[in-house]
Amino acid sequence: MIVVDVKKCSGCAMCEMACSFERGKIYSHSMSVIKLAKEEALGLDCPVTCIICCRCVDACPEEARSFTSDGLINLDSEKCTGCMSCQEACPVGVIEFEEEPVFCTSCGKCVEACNLDALSLADCSELPKPPAEKDVNGLTPAAKRYLWALGRATGLPWVKEEDVRIYG
């Protein structure tokens, strides 16, 4: 899982360039899976990537998405029909479609390219496991904690503090 420290990000877009080169051997913002969200009113740039919230897994009618043993989300392209249910379910808009869904695989190229240490890789299997219950929006406690932290850093109300339980 890619973890973002938005206070360290300068908006240089090196993460996007590294991602696009890894995927297509060209430097292009449009080829990148990690996207740089700019909030000009706050003077903030924030890389956005998969928050491993489970919504795409639950939305897939063909069960083409599943969790790997290390806690990441996997796509079985043999089962994927291209219905785009996963894309519609993604709360942060990071699933794109080409011939099949394209999403972050946590390869780490963006982390290697960031010279400000704004990005890091976290091993999902080593993170504390909160209970798997979901709220009415389909968000797990882990996803709500991530969105709450992002909201604190950006000043945007992603999730209310009273809706977040801290585990571990």
Short mmCIF file of C-alpha atoms in Angstrom, two decimals:
data_model
loop_
_atom_site.label_atom_id
_atom_site.label_comp_id
_atom_site.label_asym_id
_atom_site.label_seq_id
_atom_site.Cartn_x
_atom_site.Cartn_y
_atom_site.Cartn_z
CA MET A 1 0.00 0.00 0.00
CA ILE A 2 1.32 3.46 -0.89
CA VAL A 3 1.21 5.85 2.07
CA VAL A 4 1.23 9.59 1.35
CA ASP A 5 2.58 12.33 3.63
CA VAL A 6 0.87 15.31 2.01
CA LYS A 7 2.86 17.81 4.08
CA LYS A 8 6.08 16.71 2.35
CA CYS A 9 4.73 16.70 -1.22
CA SER A 10 5.91 19.59 -3.44
CA GLY A 11 3.75 18.67 -6.42
CA CYS A 12 6.73 17.89 -8.66
CA ALA A 13 4.83 14.96 -10.29
CA MET A 14 7.88 12.66 -10.29
CA CYS A 15 5.62 9.95 -8.85
CA GLU A 16 3.33 10.24 -11.88
CA MET A 17 6.26 10.11 -14.27
CA ALA A 18 7.79 7.04 -12.60
CA CYS A 19 4.42 5.28 -12.62
CA SER A 20 3.75 6.04 -16.28
CA PHE A 21 7.22 4.85 -17.30
CA GLU A 22 6.78 1.62 -15.35
CA ARG A 23 3.42 0.99 -17.02
CA GLY A 24 4.08 2.07 -20.60
CA LYS A 25 7.77 2.96 -20.94
CA ILE A 26 6.82 6.59 -21.71
CA TYR A 27 6.59 9.68 -19.53
CA SER A 28 2.97 10.81 -19.58
CA HIS A 29 0.66 12.06 -16.83
CA SER A 30 -2.23 10.27 -18.53
CA MET A 31 -0.45 6.89 -18.31
CA SER A 32 0.10 7.16 -14.56
CA VAL A 33 -2.07 5.26 -12.09
CA ILE A 34 -1.09 7.52 -9.21
CA LYS A 35 -2.63 10.95 -9.78
CA LEU A 36 -1.56 14.28 -8.37
CA ALA A 37 -4.60 16.12 -7.00
CA LYS A 38 -4.09 19.87 -6.76
CA GLU A 39 -6.02 21.93 -4.23
CA GLU A 40 -4.99 25.43 -5.23
CA ALA A 41 -7.08 27.21 -2.59
CA LEU A 42 -5.10 25.42 0.11
CA GLY A 43 -1.80 25.46 -1.78
CA LEU A 44 -1.66 21.70 -1.52
CA ASP A 45 -0.66 18.89 -3.88
CA CYS A 46 -1.53 15.36 -2.91
CA PRO A 47 -0.80 12.10 -4.73
CA VAL A 48 -3.92 9.95 -4.76
CA THR A 49 -3.79 6.17 -5.04
CA CYS A 50 -5.73 3.10 -3.93
CA ILE A 51 -6.76 3.21 -0.26
CA ILE A 52 -7.63 -0.51 -0.17
CA CYS A 53 -11.18 0.18 0.99
CA CYS A 54 -12.75 -3.02 -0.46
CA ARG A 55 -15.45 -1.23 -2.47
CA CYS A 56 -14.15 -2.46 -5.85
CA VAL A 57 -13.93 -6.02 -4.52
CA ASP A 58 -17.51 -5.91 -3.27
CA ALA A 59 -18.82 -4.22 -6.43
CA CYS A 60 -17.48 -6.79 -8.90
CA PRO A 61 -20.31 -9.10 -9.97
CA GLU A 62 -17.84 -11.62 -11.42
CA GLU A 63 -15.59 -11.77 -8.33
CA ALA A 64 -12.64 -10.76 -10.50
CA ARG A 65 -11.18 -8.67 -7.67
CA SER A 66 -9.87 -10.25 -4.49
CA PHE A 67 -7.34 -9.70 -1.74
CA THR A 68 -3.83 -11.11 -1.95
CA SER A 69 -2.18 -12.76 1.05
CA ASP A 70 -0.32 -9.50 1.77
CA GLY A 71 -3.53 -7.44 1.88
CA LEU A 72 -3.41 -5.84 -1.57
CA ILE A 73 -6.17 -6.00 -4.16
CA ASN A 74 -5.69 -8.33 -7.11
CA LEU A 75 -7.45 -8.50 -10.48
CA ASP A 76 -8.15 -11.79 -12.25
CA SER A 77 -8.31 -10.58 -15.85
CA GLU A 78 -9.80 -13.93 -16.94
CA LYS A 79 -12.91 -13.20 -14.84
CA CYS A 80 -13.15 -9.46 -15.60
CA THR A 81 -15.91 -8.62 -18.10
CA GLY A 82 -15.17 -4.88 -18.25
CA CYS A 83 -18.51 -3.90 -16.68
CA MET A 84 -16.78 -1.00 -14.86
CA SER A 85 -18.58 -1.66 -11.56
CA CYS A 86 -15.24 -1.43 -9.76
CA GLN A 87 -14.51 1.95 -11.34
CA GLU A 88 -17.91 3.31 -10.31
CA ALA A 89 -17.45 2.01 -6.76
CA CYS A 90 -13.98 3.53 -6.22
CA PRO A 91 -14.37 6.43 -3.75
CA VAL A 92 -11.10 8.09 -4.80
CA GLY A 93 -11.41 7.56 -8.57
CA VAL A 94 -8.17 5.69 -9.15
CA ILE A 95 -9.43 2.77 -11.25
CA GLU A 96 -9.19 3.41 -14.97
CA PHE A 97 -10.12 1.25 -17.92
CA GLU A 98 -8.09 0.54 -20.99
CA GLU A 99 -8.63 -3.00 -22.25
CA GLU A 100 -9.13 -4.05 -18.64
CA PRO A 101 -9.14 -2.19 -15.31
CA VAL A 102 -5.90 -0.39 -14.48
CA PHE A 103 -5.07 0.29 -10.84
CA CYS A 104 -2.15 0.66 -8.45
CA THR A 105 -0.28 -2.57 -7.78
CA SER A 106 2.02 -1.02 -5.15
CA CYS A 107 5.10 -1.68 -7.29
CA GLY A 108 6.93 1.12 -5.46
CA LYS A 109 8.31 3.00 -8.49
CA CYS A 110 6.58 6.20 -7.35
CA VAL A 111 8.13 5.80 -3.89
CA GLU A 112 11.62 5.38 -5.39
CA ALA A 113 11.14 8.51 -7.52
CA CYS A 114 10.04 10.77 -4.65
CA ASN A 115 13.13 12.61 -3.39
CA LEU A 116 11.15 14.33 -0.59
CA ASP A 117 10.07 11.06 1.07
CA ALA A 118 6.41 12.04 0.73
CA LEU A 119 5.57 8.49 -0.37
CA SER A 120 6.31 5.23 1.36
CA LEU A 121 5.32 1.59 1.03
CA ALA A 122 3.46 -0.08 3.88
CA ASP A 123 3.10 -3.83 4.07
CA CYS A 124 -0.63 -4.36 4.58
CA SER A 125 -0.04 -7.71 6.25
CA GLU A 126 1.92 -5.98 9.03
CA LEU A 127 -0.70 -3.30 9.71
CA PRO A 128 -3.11 -3.88 12.60
CA LYS A 129 -6.26 -5.59 11.34
CA PRO A 130 -9.40 -3.71 12.35
CA PRO A 131 -12.74 -5.49 12.37
CA ALA A 132 -14.05 -5.97 8.84
CA GLU A 133 -17.47 -4.39 9.37
CA LYS A 134 -18.39 -1.64 6.94
CA ASP A 135 -20.45 1.50 7.32
CA VAL A 136 -23.47 2.44 5.20
CA ASN A 137 -21.12 3.80 2.50
CA GLY A 138 -19.22 0.51 2.29
CA LEU A 139 -16.06 1.90 3.89
CA THR A 140 -14.06 -0.26 6.26
CA PRO A 141 -12.62 1.28 9.44
CA ALA A 142 -9.16 1.30 7.82
CA ALA A 143 -10.43 3.28 4.84
CA LYS A 144 -12.22 5.74 7.12
CA ARG A 145 -9.01 6.27 9.14
CA TYR A 146 -7.10 6.99 5.92
CA LEU A 147 -9.71 9.45 4.67
CA TRP A 148 -9.90 11.10 8.09
CA ALA A 149 -6.09 11.56 8.12
CA LEU A 150 -6.21 12.93 4.59
CA GLY A 151 -8.93 15.34 5.70
CA ARG A 152 -6.82 16.54 8.63
CA ALA A 153 -3.87 17.18 6.34
CA THR A 154 -5.88 18.91 3.62
CA GLY A 155 -8.55 20.62 5.68
CA LEU A 156 -11.21 18.91 3.59
CA PRO A 157 -13.93 17.00 5.48
CA TRP A 158 -13.50 13.49 4.02
CA VAL A 159 -14.72 11.70 7.13
CA LYS A 160 -15.89 13.13 10.47
CA GLU A 161 -13.60 12.43 13.41
CA GLU A 162 -16.44 10.93 15.46
CA ASP A 163 -16.97 8.32 12.71
CA VAL A 164 -13.41 7.01 13.03
CA ARG A 165 -12.30 4.34 15.51
CA ILE A 166 -8.59 3.83 16.02
CA TYR A 167 -7.45 0.20 16.33
CA GLY A 168 -4.14 -1.42 17.15
#
